[in-house]
Amino acid sequence: MTADRLTILHVYPRQMGVSGDRGNVVALTRRADAAGIPTEVVEYAPGDGLPTAADVVVIGNGPLSAMRSLGADVARIAAPLRDLAAAGVPVVALGGGFDLATNEVVPTDGAPVQGFGVFDARAVRGAERRVNYFVLETRYPLLDGASKRLAAFEDHATRIELGAGVTPFADVVSGGGNQAGSPVEGAVRGTSFGTHAQGPLLPLNPALTDAVLAAAAERVGRSYAPDPDRTASIDRYAREARATVDRFVDKAFKRIA
């Protein structure tokens, strides 16, 4: 934490930000504000100096071409990002950002792409392409009383192979998930998680946003309790969007071979 505010580190917003990923950052800042906690967003671009301290890290979605172009920079900042996760800083890695946060991305052709290694897993391209509304029961620790059911969207052709003992981010209710033999999705490491659930994910699921911010605030000795009057409208929008996903989850999209 920097002084009296939470620092949100947005990694590669230009290269890894193709699925409304700034919406995830906005969700964090809006809900923190509703809890009376100021925030500062720091955007990290290749070649920049990586901040030595952060309270939340967000890595968004992006294509394999972007990951390949970032190779040298990924290797340079991988250890510091792993150190942040190990220190309890929530790392939120979404879509291609989740792939990049594993040990390596294995393409259908060409050399593997080194990842950050935040999650003991690897992302293997060439699985069945899944384009779906996505319904999950998360294993990420939410606040007491919060529903574990999440709604999102998935669009990927990746198989996630988890290392021994790695906890999945969620159990799949409807959708493809990791596509590695069990109906699970993503990965959890302490207060960090990676997932192919997009949408963007955090605005759709305020309870998950609250859990991330509560973990970040607790780490620096702050309590987190957003004012329900200040979140009423965005909570309603999210609730209605999730209801739409539930209503059309089996109808709107199909598998793509």
C-alpha atoms as one frame of an Amber mdcrd trajectory, in Angstrom:
protein
   0.000   0.000   0.000   1.238   3.474  -0.868   0.456   5.874   2.029  -3.300
   5.724   2.578  -4.340   4.163  -0.733  -4.370   0.810  -2.500  -2.102   0.614
  -5.534  -3.546  -1.391  -8.435  -0.853  -2.483 -10.875  -2.260  -3.053 -14.382
   0.293  -5.094 -16.325   0.486  -4.670 -20.123  -2.855  -2.834 -20.535  -2.152
  -2.182 -24.219  -0.912  -5.627 -25.231  -3.063  -7.690 -22.833  -6.288  -5.743
 -22.671  -8.501  -6.804 -25.566 -11.621  -7.981 -23.689 -12.741  -4.956 -21.708
 -10.047  -5.629 -19.139  -9.947  -2.018 -18.006 -13.443  -2.718 -16.716 -11.898
  -5.040 -14.145  -9.642  -2.234 -12.951 -12.571   0.198 -12.849 -14.596  -2.289
 -10.797 -11.792  -2.466  -8.242 -11.457   1.311  -7.984 -15.217   1.925  -7.790
 -15.841  -0.614  -5.039 -12.788   0.449  -3.067 -14.074   4.022  -3.238 -17.441
   2.818  -1.929 -15.555   1.393   1.050 -13.772   4.690   1.662 -10.430   3.414
   0.391  -8.657   5.587  -2.212  -6.815   3.850  -5.032  -4.015   4.594  -7.450
  -3.796   2.763 -10.790  -0.281   2.217 -12.136  -0.055   0.978 -15.725   3.025
  -1.073 -16.533   4.329  -1.143 -20.121   7.241  -3.200 -21.477  10.564  -1.701
 -20.463   9.174   0.323 -17.580  10.496  -0.022 -14.079   8.194  -2.432 -12.240
   6.906  -0.922  -8.987   8.438  -2.559  -5.951   5.108  -2.485  -4.119   1.513
  -3.049  -5.198  -1.698  -4.134  -3.504  -3.511  -5.754  -6.447  -2.111  -6.867
  -9.821  -4.345  -7.229 -12.897  -3.232  -9.011 -16.088  -5.801  -8.978 -18.882
  -6.548 -10.959 -22.014  -4.438 -10.895 -25.149  -3.399 -12.981 -28.172  -0.468
 -15.331 -28.533   1.240 -12.815 -30.830   1.323 -10.298 -27.987   2.714 -12.878
 -25.580   5.496 -13.707 -28.019   6.361 -10.039 -28.471   6.607  -9.608 -24.706
   8.941 -12.548 -24.158  12.056 -10.721 -22.938  10.077  -8.403 -20.700   8.069
 -11.285 -19.231  11.328 -12.979 -18.237  12.564  -9.725 -16.674   9.569  -9.136
 -14.400   8.499 -12.736 -13.721  10.362 -13.116 -10.420   9.093  -9.823  -8.932
   5.507 -10.748  -9.847   5.928 -14.162  -8.234   7.297 -12.445  -5.146   4.224
 -10.190  -4.956   1.912 -13.197  -5.170   3.942 -15.061  -2.554   3.652 -12.031
  -0.254  -0.146 -12.223  -0.424  -0.787  -9.548  -3.066  -3.809 -10.681  -5.119
  -2.829 -11.276  -8.736  -5.908 -11.383 -10.980  -5.009 -12.982 -14.335  -7.727
 -13.270 -16.976  -7.981 -14.928 -20.381  -4.616 -14.843 -22.138  -3.269 -13.129
 -19.040  -3.944 -16.354 -17.153  -2.048 -18.314 -19.805   0.860 -15.880 -19.459
   0.791 -16.206 -15.674   1.409 -19.981 -15.851   4.846 -21.541 -16.265   4.617
 -21.662 -20.048   2.287 -21.339 -23.006   2.630 -24.212 -25.483   1.447 -23.162
 -28.965   0.320 -25.489 -31.742   3.475 -24.519 -33.629   6.705 -22.835 -32.659
   8.566 -22.687 -29.390   6.810 -22.474 -26.011   6.415 -19.010 -24.529   7.810
 -18.528 -21.037   5.216 -17.345 -18.537   5.411 -15.493 -15.247   5.104 -18.708
 -13.238   2.654 -17.202 -10.754   0.599 -20.396 -11.115   2.130 -23.880 -11.260
   0.440 -24.835 -14.503   0.914 -24.695 -18.229  -1.377 -23.524 -21.006  -1.490
 -25.836 -24.015  -3.030 -24.392 -27.170  -5.000 -26.486 -29.663  -7.832 -27.722
 -27.447 -11.438 -27.582 -28.588 -12.436 -23.952 -29.003 -15.080 -22.947 -26.485
 -17.219 -19.869 -27.047 -19.869 -19.844 -24.343 -21.600 -18.072 -21.600 -19.805
 -19.484 -18.581 -21.282 -20.401 -15.187 -19.010 -21.410 -12.314 -18.991 -22.239
  -8.613 -15.815 -20.592  -7.386 -13.411 -22.036  -4.843 -11.799 -18.640  -4.302
 -12.471 -17.507  -0.695 -15.345 -15.012  -0.811 -16.697 -12.930   2.048 -19.100
 -14.600   4.477 -22.563 -15.048   3.031 -21.588 -14.348  -0.588 -22.856 -16.677
  -3.300 -20.087 -18.715  -4.923 -21.895 -18.758  -8.265 -20.181 -16.672 -10.955
 -21.325 -15.745 -14.447 -18.952 -14.857 -17.266 -17.999 -15.566 -20.873 -15.306
 -17.864 -22.241 -13.620 -17.805 -25.635 -10.460 -19.882 -25.876  -8.912 -23.049
 -27.296  -6.539 -23.817 -24.432  -6.064 -26.767 -22.114  -4.801 -25.799 -18.670
  -2.696 -28.484 -17.022  -2.452 -27.804 -13.298   0.557 -28.835 -11.251   0.173
 -31.333  -8.441  -1.836 -29.908  -5.569  -2.918 -26.710  -7.352  -6.453 -25.679
  -6.417  -8.767 -24.826  -9.332 -10.405 -21.428  -9.319 -13.859 -22.936  -9.794
 -15.983 -25.936 -10.600 -17.729 -25.703 -13.968 -21.519 -25.546 -13.965 -21.769
 -24.786 -17.676 -18.903 -24.283 -20.123 -15.560 -25.779 -21.022 -13.136 -24.741
 -18.309  -9.605 -26.116 -18.202 -10.472 -28.973 -20.604  -7.940 -31.262 -18.940
 -10.155 -34.149 -17.865 -12.058 -32.656 -14.929 -14.880 -30.078 -14.971 -12.810
 -27.378 -13.293 -11.653 -23.910 -14.288  -8.573 -21.822 -13.650  -6.190 -21.879
 -10.714  -5.816 -20.339  -7.257  -2.621 -19.488  -5.434  -3.275 -17.951  -2.031
  -5.178 -14.737  -2.706  -4.358 -14.829  -6.441  -6.390 -16.462  -9.185  -6.241
 -17.083 -12.909  -9.181 -17.919 -15.145 -10.482 -17.821 -18.710 -13.724 -16.324
 -17.361 -14.103 -12.959 -19.029 -16.900 -10.492 -19.563 -15.187  -8.499 -17.966
 -15.332 -10.751 -14.914 -15.167  -8.402 -11.931 -17.976  -5.978 -12.909 -20.215
  -9.004 -13.534 -19.429 -10.513 -10.136 -19.183  -7.906  -7.357 -18.750 -10.577
  -4.671 -15.499 -11.653  -6.315 -14.333  -8.030  -6.549 -15.099  -7.611  -2.862
 -13.077 -10.709  -1.990 -10.023  -9.437  -3.884 -10.221  -6.014  -2.243 -10.825
  -7.481   1.205  -7.683  -9.609   0.840  -5.671  -6.604  -0.325  -6.977  -4.390
   2.478  -6.436  -7.019   5.176  -2.838  -7.451   4.092  -2.141  -3.796   4.939
  -4.237  -3.704   8.105  -7.368  -2.075   6.711 -10.956  -3.243   6.927 -13.068
  -3.441   3.799 -16.817  -2.815   3.867 -18.381  -1.071   0.849 -21.416   1.097
   1.483 -24.388  -0.768  -0.049 -26.106   2.504  -0.907 -23.095   3.515  -3.014
 -22.939   0.173  -4.821 -26.684  -0.360  -5.299 -26.835   0.621  -8.968 -23.779
  -1.317 -10.135 -24.870  -4.318  -8.061 -28.238  -4.218  -9.828 -26.623  -4.055
 -13.265 -24.404  -7.004 -12.382 -27.322  -9.000 -10.988 -29.367  -8.443 -14.158
 -26.417  -9.369 -16.378 -25.841 -12.597 -14.457 -29.538 -13.433 -14.732 -29.269
 -13.013 -18.510 -26.298 -15.376 -18.629 -28.224 -17.954 -16.596 -31.241 -17.597
 -18.874 -29.335 -18.115 -22.122 -26.362 -20.210 -21.001 -27.418 -23.297 -22.978
 -28.790 -21.463 -26.009 -26.681 -18.583 -27.219 -23.376 -20.182 -28.292 -22.012
 -23.485 -29.479 -18.694 -25.252 -29.542 -16.424 -24.440 -32.443 -14.435 -27.387
 -33.763
